Coordinates of N, CA and C in Angstrom, one line a residue:
M23 N 123.9 151.9 123.7 CA 124.9 150.9 123.7 C 126.1 151.2 123.0
A24 N 125.7 152.2 121.9 CA 127.0 152.7 120.9 C 127.9 153.5 122.1
F25 N 127.3 154.3 122.9 CA 128.1 155.1 124.0 C 129.0 154.4 124.9
F26 N 128.2 153.3 125.3 CA 128.8 152.3 126.4 C 130.0 151.7 125.7
H27 N 129.8 151.2 124.4 CA 130.7 150.3 123.6 C 132.0 151.1 123.3
Y28 N 131.8 152.5 123.2 CA 132.8 153.5 123.0 C 133.8 153.7 124.1
M29 N 133.0 153.8 125.5 CA 133.7 154.0 126.6 C 134.4 152.7 127.0
F30 N 133.9 151.4 126.9 CA 134.5 150.1 127.2 C 135.6 150.0 126.2
T31 N 135.4 150.4 125.1 CA 136.8 150.3 124.1 C 137.9 151.1 124.6
R32 N 137.7 152.4 124.9 CA 138.8 153.2 125.4 C 139.3 152.8 126.6
F33 N 138.6 152.3 127.6 CA 138.9 151.7 128.7 C 139.9 150.5 128.5
F34 N 139.4 149.6 127.5 CA 140.3 148.4 127.3 C 141.5 148.9 126.6
R35 N 141.8 149.9 125.8 CA 142.9 150.2 125.2 C 143.9 150.9 126.2
T36 N 143.5 151.4 127.2 CA 144.2 152.1 128.1 C 144.7 150.9 129.1
H37 N 144.2 149.8 129.3 CA 144.7 148.8 130.2 C 145.0 147.5 129.6
M38 N 144.7 147.2 128.4 CA 145.0 145.9 127.8 C 145.9 146.0 126.5
R39 N 146.5 145.0 126.1 CA 147.3 145.0 124.9 C 146.5 144.8 123.7
A40 N 145.7 143.6 123.8 CA 144.8 143.4 122.5 C 143.7 142.5 122.9
A41 N 142.6 142.3 122.3 CA 141.7 141.6 122.3 C 141.7 140.5 121.1
R42 N 141.9 139.1 121.2 CA 142.0 138.4 120.0 C 141.1 137.1 120.3
V43 N 140.6 136.9 119.1 CA 139.8 135.6 119.0 C 140.6 134.6 118.2
A44 N 140.7 133.3 118.7 CA 141.3 132.2 118.0 C 140.7 132.0 116.7
R45 N 141.6 131.9 115.5 CA 140.8 131.7 114.2 C 140.1 130.5 114.1
W46 N 140.3 129.3 114.9 CA 139.5 128.4 114.7 C 138.3 128.6 115.6
G47 N 138.2 129.5 116.4 CA 137.0 129.7 117.5 C 136.3 131.1 117.2
M48 N 136.2 131.4 115.9 CA 135.4 132.5 115.6 C 134.0 132.1 115.6
P49 N 132.9 132.8 115.9 CA 131.6 132.5 116.0 C 131.1 132.1 114.6
Q50 N 130.2 131.1 114.6 CA 129.7 130.6 113.2 C 128.5 131.3 112.9
D51 N 127.9 131.0 111.7 CA 126.4 131.5 111.5 C 125.4 130.7 112.1
Y52 N 124.9 131.3 113.2 CA 124.0 130.4 114.0 C 122.5 130.5 113.4
G53 N 122.1 131.4 112.6 CA 120.8 131.5 112.0 C 119.9 132.3 113.0
A54 N 118.8 132.4 112.9 CA 117.8 133.1 113.7 C 117.2 132.3 114.8
R55 N 118.2 132.2 115.7 CA 118.0 131.4 116.9 C 118.6 132.0 118.1
P56 N 117.8 132.0 119.2 CA 118.5 132.6 120.5 C 119.6 131.9 120.8
L57 N 120.6 132.4 121.4 CA 122.0 131.8 121.9 C 122.0 132.0 123.4
V58 N 122.6 131.1 123.9 CA 123.1 131.1 125.4 C 124.5 131.0 125.2
V59 N 125.5 132.1 125.4 CA 126.9 131.9 125.4 C 127.3 131.6 126.7
F60 N 127.8 130.6 127.1 CA 128.3 130.2 128.4 C 129.9 130.2 128.5
A61 N 130.3 131.0 129.2 CA 131.8 131.2 129.4 C 132.5 130.8 130.9
N62 N 133.6 130.6 130.7 CA 134.4 130.4 132.1 C 134.4 131.9 132.8
H63 N 135.0 131.8 134.1 CA 135.0 133.1 134.7 C 136.3 133.5 135.5
P64 N 137.3 133.6 134.5 CA 138.7 133.7 135.2 C 138.8 135.1 135.8
G65 N 138.2 136.2 135.5 CA 138.6 137.4 136.3 C 137.5 138.5 136.0
W66 N 137.8 139.8 136.2 CA 137.1 140.8 136.6 C 136.7 141.4 135.0
W67 N 137.6 141.0 134.0 CA 137.6 141.5 132.7 C 136.6 140.8 131.7
D68 N 135.9 139.8 132.4 CA 135.0 138.9 131.6 C 133.9 139.9 131.2
G69 N 133.3 140.8 132.0 CA 132.2 141.6 131.5 C 132.5 142.5 130.3
V70 N 133.8 143.1 130.4 CA 134.2 143.8 129.3 C 134.4 143.0 128.0
A71 N 134.9 141.7 128.3 CA 134.9 141.0 127.1 C 133.6 140.6 126.5
F72 N 132.6 140.3 127.3 CA 131.1 140.1 126.8 C 130.9 141.4 125.8
M73 N 130.9 142.6 126.4 CA 130.5 143.9 125.8 C 131.4 143.9 124.4
L74 N 132.5 143.6 124.3 CA 133.3 144.0 123.2 C 133.1 142.8 122.2
L75 N 133.0 141.7 122.6 CA 132.6 140.5 121.7 C 131.2 140.5 121.1
S76 N 130.3 140.9 121.9 CA 128.9 141.0 121.4 C 128.6 142.2 120.5
Q77 N 129.3 143.3 120.7 CA 129.2 144.5 119.7 C 129.9 144.3 118.5
R78 N 131.1 143.5 118.5 CA 132.0 143.4 117.3 C 131.4 142.2 116.4
L79 N 131.2 141.3 117.1 CA 130.9 139.9 116.4 C 129.5 139.6 116.1
F80 N 128.7 140.1 117.0 CA 126.9 139.8 116.9 C 126.4 141.2 116.7
P81 N 126.7 142.0 115.8 CA 125.9 143.2 115.9 C 124.5 143.5 115.6
G82 N 123.9 142.2 115.1 CA 122.4 142.1 114.8 C 121.7 141.5 116.0
R83 N 122.4 141.4 117.0 CA 121.7 140.7 118.4 C 121.7 141.4 119.5
R84 N 120.7 141.3 120.5 CA 120.6 142.0 121.7 C 121.1 141.1 122.8
M85 N 122.1 141.9 123.5 CA 122.9 141.2 124.5 C 122.1 141.3 126.0
F86 N 122.1 140.2 126.8 CA 121.7 140.2 128.0 C 122.6 139.5 129.1
I87 N 122.9 140.0 130.1 CA 123.8 139.3 131.0 C 123.4 139.2 132.5
P88 N 123.1 138.2 133.1 CA 123.0 138.1 134.6 C 124.2 138.4 135.4
M89 N 123.9 139.0 136.5 CA 124.9 139.5 137.4 C 124.5 139.5 139.0
D90 N 125.4 139.1 139.8 CA 125.0 139.1 141.1 C 124.3 140.5 141.5
A91 N 123.1 140.5 142.0 CA 122.6 141.8 142.5 C 123.3 142.7 143.4
A92 N 123.9 142.1 144.2 CA 124.7 143.0 145.2 C 125.8 143.8 144.4
A93 N 126.5 142.9 143.5 CA 127.6 143.6 142.7 C 127.0 144.6 141.7
L94 N 125.8 144.2 141.0 CA 125.2 145.2 140.1 C 124.9 146.5 140.8
S95 N 124.4 146.6 142.1 CA 124.3 147.7 142.8 C 125.2 148.8 142.7
R96 N 126.5 148.2 142.7 CA 127.7 149.1 142.6 C 128.0 149.6 141.1
Y97 N 127.3 148.9 140.2 CA 127.5 149.4 138.8 C 126.1 149.4 138.0
R98 N 125.2 150.4 138.7 CA 123.8 150.6 138.2 C 123.8 151.0 136.6
F99 N 124.8 151.7 136.1 CA 124.7 151.9 134.5 C 124.6 150.7 133.9
M100 N 125.2 149.6 134.3 CA 125.1 148.5 133.5 C 123.8 148.0 133.1
T101 N 122.7 148.3 134.1 CA 121.3 147.9 133.6 C 121.0 148.6 132.3
R102 N 121.5 149.7 131.8 CA 121.2 150.2 130.4 C 121.8 149.4 129.3
I103 N 122.6 148.5 129.5 CA 123.2 147.7 128.5 C 122.8 146.2 128.6
G104 N 121.8 146.0 129.3 CA 121.1 144.4 129.2 C 121.6 143.7 130.3
V105 N 122.2 144.2 131.4 CA 122.6 143.6 132.6 C 121.4 143.5 133.6
F106 N 121.1 142.3 134.2 CA 120.0 142.2 135.0 C 120.6 141.6 136.4
G107 N 120.0 141.9 137.4 CA 120.5 141.3 138.7 C 119.8 140.0 139.1
V108 N 120.7 139.2 139.8 CA 120.2 137.7 140.4 C 120.5 137.7 141.7
E109 N 119.7 137.4 142.6 CA 120.1 137.0 143.9 C 120.7 135.6 144.0
N110 N 121.9 135.5 144.4 CA 122.5 134.1 144.4 C 122.3 133.7 145.9
G111 N 122.3 132.3 145.9 CA 122.3 131.6 146.9 C 120.9 131.2 147.8
N112 N 119.7 131.6 147.0 CA 118.5 131.4 147.5 C 117.5 130.9 146.5
P113 N 116.4 130.1 146.7 CA 115.6 129.7 145.6 C 115.0 130.7 145.0
R114 N 114.5 131.8 145.7 CA 113.7 132.8 145.2 C 114.7 133.5 143.9
G115 N 115.8 133.7 144.1 CA 116.7 134.2 143.2 C 116.8 133.4 141.9
A116 N 116.8 131.9 142.3 CA 116.9 131.0 141.0 C 115.5 131.1 140.3
V117 N 114.6 131.1 140.9 CA 113.3 131.2 140.3 C 113.1 132.5 139.3
A118 N 113.7 133.6 139.9 CA 113.5 134.9 139.2 C 114.6 134.9 138.0
F119 N 115.7 134.2 138.2 CA 116.7 134.2 137.0 C 116.1 133.4 135.8
L120 N 115.5 132.1 136.0 CA 114.9 131.3 135.1 C 113.7 132.1 134.4
R121 N 112.8 132.8 135.2 CA 111.8 133.5 134.5 C 112.4 134.6 133.6
T122 N 113.4 135.2 134.0 CA 113.8 136.3 133.1 C 114.6 135.8 131.9
A123 N 115.3 134.5 132.3 CA 116.0 133.9 131.1 C 115.0 133.5 130.0
R124 N 114.0 132.8 130.4 CA 112.9 132.7 129.4 C 112.4 133.7 128.6
Q125 N 112.0 134.8 129.3 CA 111.7 135.9 128.4 C 112.9 136.4 127.5
V126 N 114.1 136.4 128.0 CA 115.3 136.7 127.0 C 115.4 135.8 126.0
L127 N 115.2 134.6 126.0 CA 115.4 133.9 124.9 C 114.3 133.5 124.2
A128 N 113.2 134.2 124.4 CA 111.8 134.1 123.5 C 112.0 134.7 122.1
A129 N 113.1 135.3 121.9 CA 113.2 136.0 120.6 C 114.5 135.6 120.0
P130 N 114.3 135.3 118.6 CA 115.6 134.8 118.0 C 116.8 135.6 117.9
D131 N 116.6 137.0 118.1 CA 117.7 137.9 117.9 C 118.5 138.2 119.2
R132 N 118.1 137.3 120.4 CA 118.7 137.7 121.6 C 119.8 136.7 122.1
M133 N 120.6 137.2 122.9 CA 121.8 136.3 123.4 C 121.8 136.5 125.0
L134 N 121.8 135.6 125.5 CA 122.1 135.4 127.0 C 123.7 134.9 127.3
W135 N 124.3 136.1 127.9 CA 125.6 135.7 128.0 C 126.0 135.5 129.5
M136 N 126.6 134.3 129.9 CA 126.8 133.9 131.2 C 128.2 133.4 131.6
N137 N 128.4 133.7 132.7 CA 129.7 133.0 133.3 C 129.3 131.7 134.0
A138 N 129.5 130.7 133.3 CA 128.8 129.5 133.6 C 129.2 128.8 135.3
P139 N 130.3 129.1 135.5 CA 130.7 128.6 136.9 C 129.8 129.4 138.0
G140 N 129.4 130.5 137.8 CA 128.7 131.2 138.9 C 129.4 131.8 139.9
R141 N 131.0 131.6 139.6 CA 132.0 132.1 140.6 C 133.2 132.2 139.8
F142 N 134.1 133.1 140.4 CA 135.3 133.2 139.8 C 136.0 131.7 139.9
S143 N 136.8 131.3 138.8 CA 137.4 130.1 138.8 C 138.7 130.2 137.9
D144 N 139.6 129.5 138.2 CA 141.0 129.5 137.5 C 140.8 128.9 136.3
V145 N 141.4 129.2 135.2 CA 141.5 128.6 133.9 C 141.8 127.0 134.0
R146 N 142.7 126.7 135.1 CA 143.3 125.4 135.0 C 142.4 124.6 135.8
E147 N 141.3 125.0 136.5 CA 140.4 124.2 137.4 C 139.7 123.2 136.5
R148 N 139.8 121.9 136.9 CA 139.0 120.9 136.2 C 138.5 119.9 137.2
P149 N 137.3 119.4 137.1 CA 136.4 119.7 135.8 C 135.9 121.3 136.2
V150 N 135.8 121.9 134.8 CA 135.1 123.2 134.8 C 133.8 123.2 135.6
P151 N 133.6 124.2 136.6 CA 132.4 124.2 137.4 C 131.1 124.9 136.6
I152 N 130.1 124.2 136.8 CA 128.9 124.7 135.9 C 127.9 125.1 137.2
A153 N 127.3 126.2 137.2 CA 126.3 126.7 138.2 C 125.1 125.8 138.1
P154 N 124.5 125.2 139.0 CA 123.2 124.3 138.8 C 122.2 124.7 138.0
G155 N 122.0 126.2 138.1 CA 120.8 126.8 137.3 C 120.9 126.5 135.9
M156 N 122.1 126.3 135.4 CA 122.3 126.2 133.9 C 121.6 125.0 133.5
S157 N 121.3 124.0 134.3 CA 120.8 122.7 133.7 C 119.3 122.9 133.5
R158 N 118.6 124.0 133.8 CA 117.2 124.2 133.5 C 117.0 125.1 132.4
L159 N 118.0 125.7 131.7 CA 117.9 126.7 130.6 C 117.4 125.8 129.4
A160 N 117.8 124.8 129.2 CA 117.5 124.2 128.1 C 116.1 123.8 127.9
E161 N 115.4 123.7 129.1 CA 113.8 123.5 129.3 C 113.2 124.9 128.9
M162 N 113.7 125.9 129.3 CA 113.4 127.3 129.1 C 113.3 127.8 127.7
A163 N 114.2 127.2 126.9 CA 114.3 127.8 125.4 C 114.9 126.6 124.7
P164 N 113.8 125.9 124.2 CA 114.0 124.5 123.3 C 114.5 125.0 122.0
D165 N 114.5 126.1 121.4 CA 115.0 126.6 120.2 C 116.5 127.2 120.2
A166 N 117.0 127.3 121.5 CA 118.3 127.9 121.8 C 119.5 127.0 121.2
L167 N 120.4 127.8 121.0 CA 121.9 127.0 120.9 C 122.7 127.4 122.1
F168 N 123.4 126.5 122.7 CA 124.3 126.8 123.8 C 125.7 127.0 123.2
V169 N 126.4 127.9 123.3 CA 127.8 128.2 122.6 C 128.8 128.4 123.7
P170 N 129.6 127.5 124.0 CA 130.8 127.7 124.9 C 131.8 128.7 124.4
L171 N 132.3 129.5 125.5 CA 133.0 130.8 125.1 C 134.3 130.6 126.3
A172 N 135.6 130.3 125.6 CA 136.7 130.3 126.4 C 137.5 131.7 126.5
L173 N 137.8 132.1 127.9 CA 138.4 133.4 128.1 C 139.8 133.3 128.7
D174 N 140.8 133.9 128.4 CA 142.0 133.8 129.1 C 142.6 135.3 129.0
Y175 N 143.6 135.6 129.9 CA 144.2 136.9 130.0 C 145.7 136.6 130.3
P176 N 146.2 135.9 129.5 CA 147.9 135.7 129.9 C 148.6 137.1 129.3
F177 N 149.9 137.2 130.1 CA 150.8 138.2 129.7 C 151.7 137.4 128.7
W178 N 152.0 138.0 127.7 CA 153.0 137.5 126.8 C 154.3 138.5 126.8
T179 N 154.9 139.2 125.8 CA 156.1 139.8 126.0 C 156.0 141.4 126.3
E180 N 154.7 141.9 126.3 CA 154.5 143.4 126.7 C 153.9 143.4 128.2
R181 N 153.8 144.8 128.6 CA 153.6 144.8 130.1 C 152.0 144.8 130.2
K182 N 151.4 144.7 129.2 CA 149.7 144.6 129.3 C 149.5 143.3 128.9
A183 N 148.2 142.8 129.5 CA 147.8 141.4 129.3 C 147.1 141.3 128.0
E184 N 147.1 140.1 127.4 CA 146.1 139.8 126.3 C 144.7 139.4 126.7
M185 N 143.8 139.7 125.8 CA 142.4 139.0 126.0 C 142.2 138.0 125.0
L186 N 142.3 137.0 125.3 CA 142.2 135.7 124.5 C 140.7 135.0 124.5
C187 N 140.3 134.9 123.3 CA 138.9 134.4 123.3 C 138.8 133.1 122.2
A188 N 137.7 132.4 122.5 CA 137.5 131.3 121.4 C 136.1 130.7 121.6
F189 N 135.3 130.8 120.6 CA 134.0 130.1 120.7 C 134.1 128.5 120.3
G190 N 133.4 127.7 121.0 CA 133.4 126.1 120.8 C 132.3 125.9 119.8
P191 N 132.0 124.7 119.5 CA 131.0 124.1 118.7 C 129.6 124.2 119.6
P192 N 128.5 124.8 118.9 CA 127.2 124.9 119.7 C 126.6 123.6 120.0
I193 N 125.7 123.7 120.9 CA 125.0 122.5 121.4 C 123.5 122.9 121.3
E194 N 123.0 122.0 120.8 CA 121.4 122.1 120.6 C 120.7 122.1 122.2
A195 N 119.8 122.8 122.3 CA 119.0 122.9 123.4 C 118.2 121.5 123.8
T196 N 117.7 121.2 122.6 CA 116.8 119.9 122.6 C 117.6 118.6 123.1
S197 N 118.9 118.7 122.5 CA 119.8 117.5 123.0 C 120.1 117.6 124.4
L198 N 120.3 118.8 125.0 CA 120.6 118.9 126.3 C 119.3 118.5 127.1
A199 N 118.0 118.9 126.7 CA 116.9 118.8 127.3 C 116.6 117.4 127.5
A200 N 117.1 116.6 126.5 CA 116.7 115.0 126.5 C 117.5 114.4 127.7
L201 N 118.6 114.9 128.1 CA 119.5 114.4 129.3 C 118.8 114.7 130.6
R202 N 119.1 113.8 131.6 CA 118.8 114.2 132.9 C 119.8 115.5 133.2
R203 N 119.1 116.2 134.3 CA 119.8 117.5 134.7 C 121.2 117.5 135.0
E204 N 121.5 116.3 135.7 CA 123.0 116.4 136.3 C 123.9 116.0 135.1
D205 N 123.3 115.3 134.0 CA 124.2 115.0 132.8 C 124.2 116.1 131.9
R206 N 123.3 117.1 131.9 CA 123.4 118.3 131.1 C 124.7 119.1 131.8
L207 N 124.9 119.1 133.0 CA 125.9 120.0 133.5 C 127.1 119.4 133.3
L208 N 127.2 118.1 133.0 CA 128.4 117.4 132.7 C 128.8 117.6 131.1
V209 N 127.7 117.6 130.3 CA 128.1 117.8 128.8 C 128.5 119.4 128.8
L210 N 127.9 120.4 129.5 CA 128.3 121.7 129.5 C 129.7 122.0 129.9
S211 N 130.1 121.3 131.0 CA 131.4 121.4 131.5 C 132.5 120.8 130.6
D212 N 132.1 119.6 130.1 CA 133.2 119.1 129.1 C 133.3 120.0 128.0
S213 N 132.1 120.3 127.3 CA 132.3 121.4 126.1 C 133.1 122.5 126.2
L214 N 132.9 123.2 127.5 CA 133.6 124.2 127.8 C 135.1 124.1 128.1
A215 N 135.3 122.9 128.8 CA 136.6 122.5 129.0 C 137.6 122.2 127.8
A216 N 136.8 121.5 126.9 CA 137.6 121.4 125.4 C 138.0 122.6 124.9
T217 N 136.9 123.5 124.8 CA 137.3 124.9 124.2 C 138.3 125.6 125.0
M218 N 138.3 125.6 126.3 CA 139.6 126.2 127.2 C 140.7 125.6 126.9
D219 N 140.8 124.3 126.9 CA 142.0 123.5 126.5 C 142.7 124.0 125.3
R220 N 141.7 123.8 124.1 CA 142.4 124.3 122.8 C 142.9 125.7 122.8
L221 N 142.1 126.6 123.6 CA 142.6 127.9 123.6 C 144.0 128.1 124.3
A222 N 144.1 127.2 125.4 CA 145.4 127.3 126.1 C 146.6 126.8 125.3
E223 N 146.5 126.0 124.4 CA 147.5 125.8 123.3 C 148.0 126.8 122.6
D224 N 147.0 127.7 122.3 CA 147.4 128.8 121.4 C 148.0 130.0 122.4
A225 N 147.6 130.2 123.4 CA 148.1 130.9 124.6 C 149.5 130.6 124.8
I226 N 149.8 129.3 124.9 CA 151.2 128.9 125.2 C 152.0 129.3 124.1
A227 N 151.5 128.8 122.9 CA 152.2 129.5 121.7 C 152.8 130.8 121.5
R228 N 151.9 131.6 122.1 CA 152.3 133.1 122.0 C 152.5 133.5 120.7
D229 N 151.7 133.0 119.7 CA 151.9 133.4 118.3 C 150.4 134.2 117.9
P230 N 150.6 135.6 117.6 CA 149.4 136.2 117.4 C 148.8 135.9 116.0
A231 N 149.6 135.3 115.2 CA 149.0 134.7 113.8 C 147.8 133.8 113.8
R232 N 147.8 133.1 115.1 CA 146.7 132.1 115.3 C 145.4 132.9 115.6
F233 N 145.4 134.2 115.7 CA 144.3 134.9 116.2 C 143.8 135.9 115.2
E234 N 142.4 136.2 115.3 CA 141.9 137.6 114.7 C 142.1 138.5 115.7
T235 N 142.7 139.6 115.4 CA 142.8 140.7 116.4 C 141.7 141.5 116.3
L236 N 140.8 141.7 117.2 CA 139.7 142.8 117.1 C 140.1 144.2 117.8
L237 N 141.0 144.2 118.6 CA 141.1 145.5 119.2 C 142.6 145.6 119.8
R238 N 143.2 146.7 119.6 CA 144.6 146.7 120.2 C 144.5 148.1 121.1
G239 N 145.6 148.1 122.0 CA 145.8 149.2 122.7 C 147.4 149.6 122.4
P240 N 147.9 150.9 123.0 CA 149.1 151.2 122.8 C 150.1 150.3 123.4
E241 N 151.4 150.1 123.0 CA 152.3 149.2 123.4 C 153.4 150.0 123.9
G242 N 154.3 149.3 124.7 CA 155.5 149.8 125.1 C 155.5 150.2 126.6
M243 N 156.4 150.7 127.1 CA 156.4 151.3 128.4 C 155.6 152.4 128.8
G244 N 155.5 153.4 127.9 CA 155.1 154.6 128.1 C 155.9 155.6 128.9
G245 N 155.4 156.8 129.1 CA 155.9 157.5 130.0 C 157.3 158.3 129.5
I246 N 158.1 158.9 130.4 CA 159.2 159.7 130.0 C 160.4 158.8 129.3
Y247 N 160.5 157.5 129.9 CA 161.4 156.6 129.1 C 161.1 156.4 127.6
Q248 N 159.9 156.0 127.3 CA 159.5 155.8 125.9 C 159.6 157.1 125.1
M249 N 159.4 158.2 125.8 CA 159.3 159.5 124.9 C 161.0 159.6 124.7
W250 N 161.8 159.5 125.6 CA 163.2 159.4 125.4 C 163.8 158.7 124.3
R251 N 163.2 157.3 124.2 CA 163.6 156.6 123.0 C 163.0 156.9 121.9
R252 N 161.9 157.5 121.9 CA 161.4 157.9 120.5 C 162.2 159.1 120.0
L253 N 162.7 160.1 120.9 CA 163.4 161.1 120.5 C 164.9 160.8 120.0
L254 N 165.5 159.9 120.5 CA 166.6 159.1 120.1 C 166.5 158.5 118.8
S255 N 165.5 157.8 118.6 CA 165.2 157.2 117.3 C 165.1 158.3 116.2
A256 N 164.5 159.4 116.5 CA 164.2 160.5 115.7 C 165.7 161.1 115.2
A257 N 166.4 161.3 116.3 CA 167.6 162.0 116.1 C 168.5 161.2 115.2
K258 N 168.4 159.8 115.1 CA 169.2 159.0 114.5 C 168.6 158.7 113.0
G259 N 167.5 159.1 112.8 CA 166.8 159.0 111.5 C 166.1 157.5 111.4
Q260 N 165.8 156.9 112.7 CA 165.3 155.5 112.7 C 163.8 155.6 113.0
S261 N 163.2 154.6 112.6 CA 161.7 154.5 112.9 C 161.6 154.0 114.4
F262 N 160.7 154.3 115.1 CA 160.6 153.9 116.4 C 159.4 152.9 116.6
D263 N 159.8 151.7 117.3 CA 158.9 150.5 117.6 C 159.0 150.4 119.2
P264 N 157.8 150.8 119.8 CA 157.8 150.9 121.4 C 157.7 149.4 122.0
R265 N 157.5 148.3 121.1 CA 157.3 147.0 121.8 C 158.6 146.4 122.2
H266 N 158.5 145.7 123.4 CA 159.7 145.1 124.0 C 160.2 144.0 122.9
D267 N 159.3 143.2 122.3 CA 159.8 142.3 121.2 C 159.1 142.7 119.8
P268 N 159.8 143.3 119.1 CA 159.1 143.7 117.9 C 158.8 142.4 117.0
K269 N 159.6 141.5 117.1 CA 159.4 140.2 116.3 C 158.2 139.4 116.6
G270 N 157.8 139.7 117.9 CA 156.6 138.7 118.6 C 155.2 139.2 117.9
D271 N 155.1 140.1 117.2 CA 153.7 140.4 116.7 C 153.9 141.4 115.4
P272 N 153.9 140.8 114.3 CA 154.1 141.5 113.0 C 153.2 142.6 112.8
T273 N 151.9 142.4 113.6 CA 150.9 143.4 113.3 C 150.9 144.5 114.5
G274 N 152.1 144.7 114.9 CA 152.1 145.5 116.3 C 151.7 147.0 116.0
G275 N 151.4 147.8 117.2 CA 151.1 149.1 117.1 C 149.6 149.2 117.5
A276 N 149.1 150.3 117.8 CA 147.8 150.5 118.6 C 146.8 150.4 117.4
G277 N 145.6 149.9 117.7 CA 144.5 149.7 116.7 C 143.3 150.2 117.0

């Protein structure tokens, strides 16, 4: 895990500007209970977000992630970090997923991270889609807490996108299990939508002060032009700031 976290961190810093968690959406102390972290699915970066967030915010817990079996066959190394394959679109795959989920959530130090829609979906899609299999999880793990996670990847003032995240209030598995299965999906959808809507307000504000910054990448255009600007600043005896909007983030620079 340490090796893969290092590699994911390097990859993130190369391609993204910063990973930020809304101050109001930092994870709580959930106690010694298994967690189901259910997130929206806006893009390819979700798996990287799961890795970075789990390692930096939940260091004492083991992470497990279901992934489409066909897609996982192209990234077999991910089985070493808790990713397991799921056959989508058939009853056999659903039964196998629930069986594995039961085993994962049997220990209090484990987390099941899931893209709740079961497909890519835009952050503006409402109602937020929830895969039908999510309705059974509360029965599999009555001690678990279900924690909504909102993800968004907007561009602000720099050439690289931001990774914005926020955790919402947890939901008791027992309270979900007491509902009809179709009503469980509505509760999960509404909870995730509320977290996403609040995160969207912070994304629109473009104010880094609203977030805890977990990780930063290099800023500016890079390449020959940035090197030329740096040399000009040095010749003038001025400090060099590579950002397009230095006032936009008082904590700028690589982290």
